[in-house]
Structures are given as structure tokens and as C-alpha cells.
Coordinates of C-alpha atoms in Angstrom, one line a residue:
Chain A
C271 CA -110.5 -119.1 -160.2
F272 CA -110.1 -117.3 -156.9
Q273 CA -108.1 -119.9 -154.9
G274 CA -106.8 -122.5 -157.2
V275 CA -104.8 -124.6 -154.6
R276 CA -107.8 -124.8 -152.2
Q277 CA -110.1 -126.0 -155.0
A278 CA -107.4 -128.6 -156.1
Q279 CA -107.1 -129.7 -152.5
W280 CA -110.8 -130.5 -152.2
L281 CA -110.8 -132.3 -155.6
T282 CA -107.9 -134.5 -154.7
K283 CA -108.8 -134.9 -151.0
T284 CA -105.4 -133.5 -149.9
K285 CA -104.0 -131.8 -146.8
L286 CA -101.6 -129.0 -147.4
V287 CA -98.3 -128.6 -145.4
E288 CA -96.3 -125.5 -145.9
G289 CA -92.6 -126.0 -146.7
L290 CA -90.7 -129.1 -147.9
P291 CA -90.8 -132.3 -145.9
P292 CA -88.0 -132.9 -143.4
S293 CA -86.4 -135.7 -145.5
V294 CA -85.8 -133.3 -148.4
L295 CA -84.7 -130.5 -146.0
S296 CA -82.0 -132.8 -144.6
I297 CA -80.6 -133.3 -148.0
V298 CA -80.5 -129.6 -148.5
D299 CA -78.6 -129.0 -145.3
N300 CA -76.2 -131.8 -145.8
P301 CA -73.0 -130.3 -147.3
A302 CA -71.8 -133.7 -148.7
H303 CA -74.4 -133.4 -151.4
Q304 CA -73.3 -130.1 -152.8
L305 CA -71.5 -129.6 -156.0
E306 CA -68.2 -127.8 -155.8
G307 CA -68.5 -124.2 -156.8
H308 CA -72.2 -124.7 -157.6
E309 CA -73.0 -121.0 -157.1
E310 CA -70.6 -120.1 -160.0
R311 CA -72.1 -122.8 -162.2
V312 CA -75.7 -121.8 -161.5
K313 CA -74.9 -118.2 -162.2
H314 CA -73.3 -119.3 -165.5
A315 CA -76.5 -121.2 -166.3
I316 CA -78.7 -118.3 -165.7
S317 CA -76.5 -116.0 -167.7
H318 CA -76.5 -118.5 -170.5
A319 CA -80.2 -118.7 -170.6
R320 CA -80.9 -115.0 -170.0
F321 CA -78.1 -113.2 -171.9
W322 CA -75.8 -115.3 -174.1
D323 CA -78.1 -117.6 -176.0
T324 CA -79.4 -115.3 -178.7
T325 CA -78.4 -112.7 -181.3
E326 CA -81.0 -110.2 -180.1
V327 CA -80.6 -108.0 -177.1
A328 CA -82.7 -110.1 -174.7
P329 CA -84.2 -113.5 -175.4
M330 CA -87.9 -114.1 -175.0
R331 CA -89.3 -116.1 -172.1
E332 CA -90.2 -119.0 -174.4
H333 CA -86.6 -119.2 -175.3
Y334 CA -84.9 -118.8 -172.0
C335 CA -87.2 -120.8 -169.8
P336 CA -86.4 -124.2 -171.4
V337 CA -82.7 -123.4 -171.8
L338 CA -82.5 -122.6 -168.1
F339 CA -84.2 -125.8 -167.3
E340 CA -81.8 -127.9 -169.4
D341 CA -78.8 -126.3 -167.8
L342 CA -80.1 -126.9 -164.3
I343 CA -80.8 -130.6 -165.1
H344 CA -77.3 -130.9 -166.6
L345 CA -75.8 -129.6 -163.4
C346 CA -77.9 -132.0 -161.3
R347 CA -76.9 -134.9 -163.5
S348 CA -73.2 -134.1 -163.1
M349 CA -73.6 -135.3 -159.5
S350 CA -74.1 -138.8 -160.8
A351 CA -70.4 -139.2 -160.6
K352 CA -70.8 -139.5 -156.9
Y353 CA -74.0 -141.5 -156.8
P354 CA -74.2 -144.1 -159.6
S355 CA -77.8 -144.9 -158.9
L356 CA -78.6 -141.4 -160.3
A357 CA -77.8 -142.7 -163.7
K358 CA -80.8 -145.0 -163.5
R359 CA -83.2 -142.3 -164.4
M360 CA -85.0 -141.5 -167.7
L361 CA -86.3 -138.2 -168.9
A362 CA -89.5 -138.2 -171.0
R363 CA -91.0 -135.2 -172.9
N364 CA -94.4 -134.4 -174.3
Y365 CA -95.8 -136.9 -171.9
K366 CA -99.6 -137.6 -171.9
I367 CA -101.3 -138.4 -168.7
A368 CA -104.9 -139.6 -168.2
A369 CA -106.5 -140.4 -164.8
T370 CA -110.1 -140.8 -163.7
W371 CA -111.5 -140.7 -160.3
E372 CA -114.8 -140.1 -158.5
R373 CA -115.3 -137.5 -155.9
E374 CA -118.6 -137.5 -154.0
S375 CA -120.6 -138.7 -157.0
I376 CA -118.9 -136.4 -159.4
L377 CA -116.6 -138.0 -162.0
L378 CA -113.4 -136.1 -162.5
Q379 CA -110.7 -136.6 -165.0
V380 CA -107.3 -135.2 -165.6
R381 CA -106.1 -135.3 -169.2
G382 CA -103.3 -133.5 -170.9
L383 CA -99.9 -133.0 -172.1
N384 CA -97.8 -133.1 -169.0
G385 CA -94.6 -131.7 -170.4
I386 CA -91.5 -133.2 -168.9
L387 CA -91.2 -136.1 -166.5
I388 CA -88.3 -137.9 -164.9
N389 CA -88.9 -141.6 -164.2
S390 CA -86.7 -143.7 -162.0
L391 CA -86.0 -147.4 -161.4
A392 CA -87.1 -147.4 -157.8
P393 CA -90.0 -145.6 -156.2
I394 CA -89.5 -142.8 -153.7
P395 CA -90.0 -144.0 -150.2
P396 CA -93.0 -142.5 -148.3
V397 CA -92.1 -139.2 -146.7
A398 CA -94.7 -139.0 -144.0
S399 CA -94.8 -141.4 -141.1
K400 CA -97.8 -143.6 -140.3
E401 CA -98.8 -141.3 -137.4
E402 CA -99.0 -138.3 -139.7
I403 CA -101.1 -140.2 -142.1
L404 CA -103.5 -141.3 -139.5
A405 CA -103.6 -137.7 -138.1
T406 CA -105.0 -136.5 -141.4
E407 CA -108.2 -138.3 -140.7
E408 CA -109.3 -135.6 -138.3
H409 CA -108.5 -132.9 -140.8
V410 CA -111.7 -131.6 -142.4
L411 CA -111.6 -130.6 -146.0
E412 CA -112.6 -127.0 -146.4
T413 CA -115.8 -126.4 -148.4
F414 CA -116.5 -123.2 -150.3
Y415 CA -120.2 -122.9 -149.6
P416 CA -122.1 -121.6 -151.6
I417 CA -119.7 -122.1 -154.4
S418 CA -119.5 -125.7 -155.6
P419 CA -116.0 -127.2 -155.8
T420 CA -116.3 -128.0 -159.5
I421 CA -116.7 -124.4 -160.5
D422 CA -114.6 -123.5 -163.6
L423 CA -114.1 -127.0 -164.6
Q424 CA -114.9 -128.0 -168.2
E425 CA -117.9 -130.4 -168.6
V426 CA -117.1 -133.1 -171.1
N427 CA -119.0 -136.1 -172.3
V428 CA -116.6 -139.0 -171.9
Y429 CA -117.1 -142.4 -173.3
K430 CA -114.0 -144.1 -171.9
E431 CA -112.6 -143.8 -168.5
L432 CA -109.0 -143.8 -169.2
N433 CA -106.3 -144.6 -166.7
D434 CA -103.0 -144.3 -168.4
T435 CA -99.5 -143.6 -167.3
G436 CA -98.7 -142.6 -170.8
K437 CA -96.3 -145.4 -171.3
S438 CA -98.3 -148.4 -172.5
R439 CA -98.4 -147.1 -176.0
R440 CA -94.8 -146.3 -176.5
F441 CA -92.9 -148.6 -174.2
K442 CA -93.4 -152.3 -173.7
D443 CA -94.4 -153.8 -170.4
G444 CA -91.5 -154.6 -168.2
Y445 CA -89.9 -151.2 -168.9
P446 CA -87.4 -150.8 -166.1
Y447 CA -88.0 -147.1 -165.3
S448 CA -91.6 -147.3 -164.3
H449 CA -91.9 -145.1 -161.3
P450 CA -92.7 -141.4 -161.9
H451 CA -90.2 -139.4 -159.9
T452 CA -90.5 -135.7 -160.7
L453 CA -92.6 -133.6 -163.0
F454 CA -91.5 -130.3 -164.4
F455 CA -93.7 -127.5 -165.5
L456 CA -92.3 -124.6 -167.5
E457 CA -94.5 -121.5 -168.0
S458 CA -93.0 -120.1 -171.1
A459 CA -95.7 -118.0 -172.8
N460 CA -94.5 -114.6 -173.7
V461 CA -97.5 -112.6 -172.8
R462 CA -98.3 -112.4 -169.1
T463 CA -102.0 -113.1 -169.6
N464 CA -101.2 -116.4 -171.2
R465 CA -99.0 -117.5 -168.4
F466 CA -100.4 -119.0 -165.2
R467 CA -100.1 -117.0 -162.1
P468 CA -98.1 -118.6 -159.3
E469 CA -101.2 -119.9 -157.4
Q470 CA -102.7 -121.2 -160.6
L471 CA -99.4 -122.9 -161.5
R472 CA -99.4 -124.5 -158.0
A473 CA -102.9 -125.8 -158.6
K474 CA -102.0 -127.2 -162.0
M475 CA -99.0 -128.9 -160.5
L476 CA -101.1 -130.5 -157.8
M477 CA -103.7 -131.8 -160.2
F478 CA -101.1 -133.3 -162.6
A479 CA -99.1 -134.8 -159.8
F480 CA -102.2 -136.3 -158.5
G481 CA -103.1 -137.7 -161.9
N482 CA -99.8 -139.3 -162.3
V483 CA -99.8 -140.8 -158.8
L484 CA -103.3 -142.1 -159.2
A485 CA -102.6 -143.8 -162.5
K486 CA -99.5 -145.4 -161.0
A487 CA -101.4 -146.6 -157.9
K488 CA -104.1 -148.1 -160.0
V489 CA -101.5 -150.0 -161.9
L490 CA -99.8 -151.2 -158.7
Y491 CA -102.8 -151.9 -156.5
G492 CA -105.8 -152.3 -158.8
N493 CA -108.9 -150.2 -159.4
D494 CA -110.7 -150.6 -156.1
P495 CA -110.7 -147.6 -153.8
K496 CA -108.8 -148.3 -150.6
V497 CA -106.2 -147.0 -148.3
L498 CA -102.7 -147.8 -149.5
E499 CA -100.2 -149.4 -147.1
Q500 CA -97.3 -148.2 -149.2
P501 CA -98.0 -144.6 -150.1
V502 CA -96.9 -143.5 -153.5
V503 CA -94.8 -140.3 -153.7
V504 CA -94.1 -138.0 -156.6
Q505 CA -92.4 -134.6 -156.8
S506 CA -93.0 -131.7 -159.0
I507 CA -91.3 -128.4 -159.8
G508 CA -92.9 -125.6 -161.7
T509 CA -91.2 -122.4 -162.9
D510 CA -91.6 -119.5 -165.2
G511 CA -87.9 -118.9 -165.5
Q512 CA -87.5 -116.9 -162.3
L513 CA -90.0 -118.1 -159.6
F514 CA -89.8 -121.7 -158.6
Q515 CA -92.6 -123.8 -156.9
F516 CA -91.5 -127.1 -155.3
M517 CA -94.1 -129.7 -154.4
V518 CA -94.0 -133.2 -152.9
F519 CA -97.2 -135.2 -153.2
Q520 CA -97.9 -138.4 -151.3
L521 CA -100.9 -140.5 -152.1
N522 CA -102.2 -142.3 -149.1
T523 CA -105.6 -143.4 -150.3
T524 CA -107.5 -144.0 -153.5
D525 CA -110.8 -143.9 -151.6
L526 CA -111.9 -140.5 -152.9
V527 CA -115.7 -140.8 -153.0
S528 CA -116.2 -139.8 -149.4
S529 CA -114.7 -136.8 -147.7
D530 CA -113.7 -138.5 -144.5
G531 CA -111.0 -140.8 -143.7
V532 CA -107.3 -140.7 -144.5
K533 CA -106.3 -137.8 -146.7
N534 CA -103.4 -137.4 -149.1
L535 CA -100.6 -135.1 -148.2
V536 CA -98.8 -132.4 -150.2
W537 CA -95.8 -130.3 -149.1
I538 CA -95.6 -127.1 -151.1
D539 CA -92.7 -124.6 -151.1
S540 CA -93.9 -121.7 -153.1
D541 CA -92.5 -118.6 -154.7
Q542 CA -88.8 -119.3 -154.5
N543 CA -86.9 -116.8 -156.5
L544 CA -83.7 -118.0 -158.2
Y545 CA -82.7 -114.4 -158.9
E546 CA -84.4 -111.1 -158.5
K547 CA -83.5 -109.4 -161.7
A548 CA -81.4 -110.2 -164.8
Q549 CA -80.3 -107.0 -166.4
C550 CA -79.6 -107.5 -170.1
V551 CA -78.7 -103.9 -171.0
P552 CA -77.0 -101.7 -168.4
E553 CA -79.4 -99.1 -167.0
V554 CA -78.1 -95.6 -167.8
K555 CA -79.5 -92.4 -166.2
K556 CA -78.2 -89.1 -167.5
R557 CA -75.3 -90.8 -169.2
V558 CA -74.1 -92.5 -166.0
V559 CA -74.4 -96.2 -165.6
T560 CA -76.5 -96.8 -162.5
K561 CA -77.0 -100.6 -162.9
P562 CA -74.5 -102.6 -164.9
A563 CA -75.6 -105.6 -166.7
G564 CA -75.7 -108.8 -164.7
I565 CA -77.8 -110.9 -162.3
Y566 CA -79.1 -109.3 -159.1
G567 CA -80.4 -111.0 -156.0
F568 CA -79.2 -114.4 -156.6
Q569 CA -80.4 -117.0 -154.1
P570 CA -78.4 -120.2 -153.9
D571 CA -81.0 -121.9 -151.7
T572 CA -83.4 -122.3 -154.6
F573 CA -80.9 -124.4 -156.5
K574 CA -80.1 -126.4 -153.4
K575 CA -83.7 -127.3 -153.1
F576 CA -83.9 -128.2 -156.8
L577 CA -80.9 -130.4 -156.3
A578 CA -82.3 -132.0 -153.2
L579 CA -85.5 -132.9 -154.9
Y580 CA -83.5 -134.4 -157.7
L581 CA -81.4 -136.5 -155.3
H582 CA -84.3 -137.4 -153.1
G583 CA -85.0 -141.1 -153.3
T584 CA -81.5 -142.2 -154.2
V585 CA -79.7 -140.7 -151.2
Chain B
G94 CA -128.7 -92.0 -190.7
R95 CA -129.8 -88.9 -188.8
I96 CA -128.7 -87.8 -185.4
R97 CA -131.5 -88.2 -182.9
V98 CA -129.6 -87.1 -179.8
R99 CA -126.9 -84.5 -180.3
G100 CA -123.7 -84.5 -178.2
I101 CA -122.8 -88.2 -178.2
G102 CA -119.6 -89.4 -179.8
G103 CA -115.9 -90.2 -179.2
G104 CA -114.9 -91.4 -175.8
H105 CA -112.5 -93.9 -174.5
K106 CA -112.7 -97.5 -175.6
R107 CA -114.7 -99.6 -173.1
R108 CA -115.0 -103.4 -172.7
Y109 CA -118.5 -104.4 -172.0
R110 CA -119.0 -106.8 -169.1
M111 CA -122.1 -108.9 -169.5
I112 CA -124.1 -108.1 -166.5
D113 CA -126.9 -110.4 -165.4
F114 CA -129.9 -108.3 -164.6
Q115 CA -132.2 -111.2 -163.9
R116 CA -131.2 -112.0 -160.3
L117 CA -133.3 -115.1 -160.2
R118 CA -131.6 -116.9 -163.0
Y119 CA -131.3 -120.5 -162.0
E120 CA -128.4 -122.7 -163.1
E121 CA -129.1 -125.5 -165.6
G122 CA -130.1 -128.5 -163.6
A123 CA -130.9 -126.5 -160.4
P124 CA -134.3 -126.6 -158.7
P125 CA -136.3 -123.4 -158.6
E126 CA -135.6 -122.8 -154.9
P127 CA -134.0 -119.9 -153.0
F128 CA -130.2 -120.1 -153.4
T129 CA -127.2 -118.2 -152.1
E130 CA -124.1 -116.8 -153.8
K131 CA -120.8 -115.4 -152.6
V132 CA -119.4 -112.0 -153.6
I133 CA -115.9 -112.4 -154.9
N134 CA -114.9 -109.0 -156.2
V135 CA -116.4 -105.5 -156.5
R136 CA -115.0 -103.4 -159.3
Y137 CA -115.5 -100.4 -161.5
D138 CA -117.5 -100.7 -164.7
P139 CA -116.7 -98.2 -167.4
C140 CA -120.1 -98.6 -169.1
R141 CA -122.3 -97.5 -166.2
S142 CA -122.1 -95.2 -163.1
A143 CA -122.6 -98.0 -160.6
D144 CA -120.0 -100.6 -159.5
I145 CA -120.4 -104.2 -160.4
A146 CA -119.8 -107.3 -158.3
L147 CA -118.6 -110.7 -159.4
V148 CA -120.6 -113.3 -157.6
A149 CA -120.3 -117.1 -157.7
G150 CA -122.7 -119.8 -156.7
G151 CA -122.9 -123.4 -157.5
N152 CA -121.0 -123.9 -160.7
R153 CA -121.2 -120.5 -162.2
K154 CA -120.0 -116.9 -161.8
R155 CA -121.8 -113.8 -163.0
W156 CA -121.6 -110.0 -162.8
I157 CA -124.4 -108.1 -161.0
I158 CA -124.8 -104.5 -160.0
A159 CA -123.4 -104.1 -156.6
T160 CA -125.3 -102.4 -153.8
E161 CA -123.9 -99.8 -151.4
N162 CA -122.1 -101.8 -148.7
M163 CA -121.2 -104.9 -150.7
Q164 CA -117.8 -106.3 -149.8
P165 CA -115.9 -109.3 -151.2
G166 CA -116.8 -112.3 -149.1
D167 CA -120.4 -111.4 -148.4
I168 CA -123.1 -114.0 -148.9
I169 CA -126.3 -112.9 -150.7
T170 CA -129.6 -114.8 -151.1
N171 CA -131.9 -114.9 -154.1
S172 CA -135.4 -116.1 -153.5
S173 CA -138.7 -116.2 -155.3
H174 CA -140.8 -117.4 -152.3
I175 CA -143.5 -115.1 -150.9
G176 CA -144.5 -116.1 -147.3
R177 CA -147.2 -114.8 -145.2
M178 CA -144.9 -112.7 -143.1
A179 CA -142.5 -110.1 -144.5
V180 CA -138.8 -111.1 -144.6
L181 CA -136.3 -109.0 -142.8
A182 CA -134.0 -108.6 -145.8
N183 CA -130.3 -107.9 -145.7
E184 CA -128.7 -105.5 -148.1
G185 CA -127.9 -107.0 -151.4
D186 CA -130.4 -109.9 -151.3
A187 CA -133.0 -110.2 -153.9
Y188 CA -136.6 -111.0 -153.0
P189 CA -140.0 -110.6 -154.7
L190 CA -141.8 -107.4 -153.7
G191 CA -144.5 -109.3 -152.0
A192 CA -142.1 -110.7 -149.5
L193 CA -140.5 -107.4 -148.5
P194 CA -141.8 -105.1 -145.7
V195 CA -143.3 -101.8 -146.7
G196 CA -140.8 -99.0 -146.6
T197 CA -137.6 -100.9 -147.7
L198 CA -135.2 -99.2 -150.1
I199 CA -134.9 -101.3 -153.2
C200 CA -133.1 -101.1 -156.5
N201 CA -132.8 -103.1 -159.8
L202 CA -136.6 -103.4 -160.2
E203 CA -138.4 -105.2 -162.9
S204 CA -141.7 -104.2 -164.4
H205 CA -142.8 -107.7 -165.3
P206 CA -141.8 -110.8 -163.5
G207 CA -138.8 -112.5 -165.2
K208 CA -138.1 -109.6 -167.5
G209 CA -134.8 -108.5 -165.8
A210 CA -134.1 -105.3 -163.9
Q211 CA -134.7 -102.2 -166.0
Y212 CA -135.4 -99.5 -163.3
I213 CA -133.3 -98.0 -160.5
R214 CA -129.8 -99.1 -161.7
A215 CA -127.9 -95.8 -161.6
A216 CA -125.3 -95.1 -158.9
G217 CA -126.7 -94.2 -155.5
T218 CA -130.3 -94.5 -156.5
C219 CA -133.0 -96.3 -154.5
G220 CA -136.7 -96.7 -154.7
V221 CA -139.1 -97.0 -151.8
L222 CA -141.8 -99.7 -151.5
L223 CA -144.9 -97.7 -150.6
R224 CA -147.7 -100.1 -150.2
K225 CA -148.9 -103.5 -151.2
V226 CA -152.4 -103.9 -152.6
N227 CA -154.1 -107.2 -153.5
G228 CA -151.5 -108.9 -155.6
T229 CA -149.6 -105.8 -156.6
A230 CA -147.0 -103.5 -155.0
I231 CA -146.5 -99.8 -155.5
V232 CA -143.0 -98.5 -155.7
Q233 CA -141.8 -94.9 -155.7
L234 CA -139.0 -94.4 -158.3
P235 CA -136.1 -91.9 -157.7
S236 CA -137.9 -89.3 -159.8
K237 CA -140.8 -89.4 -157.3
R238 CA -143.0 -91.1 -159.9
Q239 CA -145.0 -94.1 -158.6
M240 CA -145.3 -97.3 -160.4
Q241 CA -147.5 -100.4 -159.8
V242 CA -146.1 -103.8 -160.5
L243 CA -147.0 -107.4 -159.7
E244 CA -145.7 -108.5 -156.3
T245 CA -143.8 -111.4 -157.9
C246 CA -141.4 -109.0 -159.5
V247 CA -137.9 -109.4 -158.0
A248 CA -135.9 -106.4 -156.7
T249 CA -132.7 -106.2 -154.7
V250 CA -132.6 -104.5 -151.3
G251 CA -130.5 -101.5 -150.6
R252 CA -129.1 -98.5 -152.5
V253 CA -127.0 -99.0 -155.6
S254 CA -123.2 -98.7 -155.1
N255 CA -120.9 -95.7 -155.8
V256 CA -123.1 -93.3 -153.8
D257 CA -120.8 -90.3 -154.3
H258 CA -121.1 -90.4 -158.0
N259 CA -123.0 -87.1 -158.3
K260 CA -120.5 -85.3 -156.1
R261 CA -117.6 -85.8 -158.4
V262 CA -116.0 -82.9 -160.2
I263 CA -115.4 -83.3 -163.9
G264 CA -112.5 -80.8 -163.7
K265 CA -111.9 -80.1 -167.4
A266 CA -113.6 -80.3 -170.8
G267 CA -111.3 -83.2 -171.8
R268 CA -112.8 -85.5 -169.2
N269 CA -116.2 -85.0 -170.7
R270 CA -114.8 -85.9 -174.0
W271 CA -113.4 -89.1 -172.6
L272 CA -116.8 -90.0 -171.3
G273 CA -118.2 -89.7 -174.8
K274 CA -120.0 -86.4 -174.5
R275 CA -119.5 -83.9 -177.3
P276 CA -119.8 -80.1 -176.6
H277 CA -123.2 -78.3 -176.7
T278 CA -123.9 -75.7 -179.4
G279 CA -122.4 -72.3 -178.7
L280 CA -125.5 -70.4 -180.1
W281 CA -126.9 -68.0 -177.5
H282 CA -130.6 -68.6 -177.0
R283 CA -132.8 -65.9 -175.3
K284 CA -134.8 -67.4 -172.5
G285 CA -138.2 -68.3 -173.6
G286 CA -140.9 -70.3 -172.1
W287 CA -138.8 -73.4 -172.2
A288 CA -136.1 -72.1 -169.8
G289 CA -136.5 -71.8 -166.1
R290 CA -137.5 -74.0 -163.2
K291 CA -140.7 -76.0 -163.7
I292 CA -143.1 -76.8 -161.0
K293 CA -145.7 -79.4 -162.1
P294 CA -147.9 -81.9 -160.4
L295 CA -146.7 -85.5 -160.4
P296 CA -147.7 -87.5 -163.5
P297 CA -150.2 -90.3 -162.7
M298 CA -149.1 -93.6 -161.4
K299 CA -147.8 -95.9 -164.1
S300 CA -149.3 -99.4 -163.8
Y301 CA -147.7 -102.4 -165.4
V302 CA -150.4 -104.7 -164.2
N303 CA -153.3 -105.7 -166.4
L304 CA -156.1 -105.7 -163.9
P305 CA -159.7 -106.4 -164.9
R306 CA -161.8 -103.2 -164.5
I307 CA -164.0 -104.7 -161.8
T308 CA -161.5 -104.7 -158.9
A309 CA -161.4 -100.9 -158.7
Q310 CA -165.1 -100.7 -157.7
E311 CA -164.9 -103.5 -155.2

């Protein structure tokens, strides 16, 4: 309700780090990983999504948000000419996730339609070093006395504790692309009240990333709660067509019943604007054009981070 | 249907916020012990003159009438325990009248225990706890009338929020119409016995306690 990310942190026993992890930032800064003329291409993609794709004057958000996403993914995939291992990725849509865990004697579940997910052949290597993981032991999870951390959660009678990576129904065992790599969240409701606010979107990303990672960890390491020697990492990107939130989640432990011990880590880079304003119709004051149609305040860094998260794990 | 009270009608559309007047409402599954809540937000309510506060505790959130100096982030306590010594209450807390010291300013008073606050809810009002007698307490309402209630009735401490409500200037007739007040009649009435300032003795104390007749003599 009031502070979505803080509540999600308590529920998933996670420590928050501002900004992206250094391994991703090094990919951002490395000029060898850039597309040639990528600024032009990204601007084309934004214009396509925001201006050209419809017969009406301005497309609605539920129209331009997925179109923008498709274009950006297409740009990222065109890098696979340089890195052939990028081709070993698979995109899944309408992906259902289910994960269950206990947290201080309260049973919690994450269920839902995830949206879009990219799976890869090989898992992402752990981002934080061993010292950082051990250092999280001293970090104390913040409590919100007198408010209980399960406030605003729906109480449901459940008869089956499901732990499902969403694949066992459709795909057979031995499916090669079995590691979740990146999740994408598109907030495309037209009315602002139906859309999630940025902090709510970040909390939703955290919970779903955690659900995915936990299901994967239970598949790999079994159902007993313990500290993982090989932490599992998953990334997630959420957007509403203009603001981007980037997140990298690393699961260090499945021992979530107690509040002490090693915590999980999450790196969040929030509120990255891809562009400030996309003017569909030129703004005219007293018959003089003050603002011609076009994109204002374009920031190439956001797309570089998008690309870096896409390339992370194979570079 | 006949019009009972003239001058009501029209007015801006208002969304009703469900206010919880029973402060001591325990959550389902919670033990009947004193509990604390945190104030999240204090905002304007179009349906009343006072401001309302969103408080959260345990697993639930509710709206209550805010007291004068309530800020987001305060912690308030609700208790039903009456001890031998009077509690030094902070503003915004809710205690039964038997636990409060004589002379505190209170608001949101109930006439019967558990009924929910029906008295002293308007902006800037406060009642005074005058004295405590056997198992009852006597409170002076803002109209200077005194009322006698059981000491287990719960009231909040402090004055109700939005204290400068009576100092505001309406400014124009239209603002009265937005508030839902229609104009008075324009017929000129000569002053009769009904007009003019009245000076009368206070009406007798209203008692909401069913005492057996014997205690008055003893």
C-alpha cells in the first residue's frame, strides 16, 4: 500500500541495493557492445510505436506499449550477429508462475500470469561475490510495527502448494532452455488508475522475480530450505511505455522461515525515462507552432541498460 | 414525501468514506488487548467538517476522525483496560473514560459501551471530563450540557482536527449551494417572541446509565 518495495523486501527476505550491479554496468560502458547508430534506431522504434502505428492521431497506451517492447527486443536480437550464443534464447508469453514459501509461520504464495519471459540455455552467473553475500547476514530486515507485513495481501484457502515454473505442462522434461533469464512487465492499461504506479510496479517485479527464482531453485536443489552455494540470478524489466525499471535479483537462500541469516539481494535501477515527451500533434499557440511534433528528451542510457541486461550472461 | 427540514438540496457530488467510529474494533483473530496503529495519511473529507486519518494496524486499514495534531507517521494506542491509576494519555489515543484523568479534553464519545462514537465529532470540538462517580463518568459536551455515561465507554483524547473551520469565510452564495444548502425564504418576519438572544438555565444532566434508585440515597 504505502511502500510496496519495502513490504516486498520483508516478504522475500531481500536486501536492496540502489543501481545496477557492477557486472551489468561494465557491459553498459563497454563500447564494443553497442549497435552502430543505435540512437537512430531507438528513435525510430519510439516513433513507430508512438506515432506511425495507427490510423488515429495518437495510439493508446495499450497499443504502443507492446509495439515499443517488440521493437526494442528486435534491436537487441540483431546483436546476435556478433554473439552467436545469443541465439540460444527463447521467448515465452502468457507465462504462468506459481511458487510457495513460508515466512515466519505465514504461508505465502505467488500465482499469476507473468506476461513475458526470456529463457536461456545457460544460467546467469552470480553477480555478488561471496563476501557480499555473507555481509548481508548482519543486515536487519526492517519491520513496520505496528503494521503487519502481510497487510493488503489476499487471504486464500489453498489446497495444493504448487511450485511450478510454468513449463512442465507444455514442454517436456529435458527442454534445453530451462533457465529463466529476464522477465518483462508491460503496464499498458489506458486509464491511469488501472496502471500500477512506479513503486507498485517495482514491488510487483520483485515478487514475480522471486517466485520464478524460487521455483527454479526448488527444481535444482530440492524443497528443503537451505543456503545455496550457487546463487540463482534472474533479471526483470518493467515499463509503462516511457518509464523503465530495471532489476536484478539474486537468490542466496531458500531458508525463509527465520528473519536472520543470509539474505537475498536485489539491485534496482528505477525510473529511467527513455524519452520525456512524444508530441503527436504539433503544439500551436496563437497560430504559431511552438513545439513541432517529435520526441523530446531522449536518453540513450536507458536503451544501453536495456541492451546490457539482455546481453548479461552471455558476454 | 414531505419536507421536514427546509433548505437542504443540491450540492456537489461526494464520495462517502466509510469511517470506523468504534475505535476499539478488534481484528478477526486478534485478542482483546490494547493495540497500536500507525497514522498513514490525514486528508479532507467532503462529508464532514473534520479531517479524517487513514490508520493501519496489524492486517487492516481504516479511516478514523483525526484529532488536532495528528501527523502521518504517528503511533496511536487503543485500549480497553482501566487501571487503578489514571493514564497520562497522548493526543489521538483512545481509552475508556475510567482510565483518563479528570479534566482531559476528549472527543468521539460514545453513550453506551461498544456503540460507536456519536458525540463530539465536529471540527474543533472537545468535551471535558468533569468527574468520575462510582462506575460512571460525567462529561461536559461542547454545548455546555453535561452527560453521564458508564466509565467503560471509549473516547479519544484531544480536540477534533480542522480547528479553524468556524473562522472560514463562505464568500459567495454559490459556495453555500455547493455545500448543499438552499436559500432561506425571503419573507420578512416581524420580530416576535421567538427572535432575540435567549438566556436560560442549563437543561438537567442527561444520564445514559441505568442506575438502580437506591444508590442516590447512599
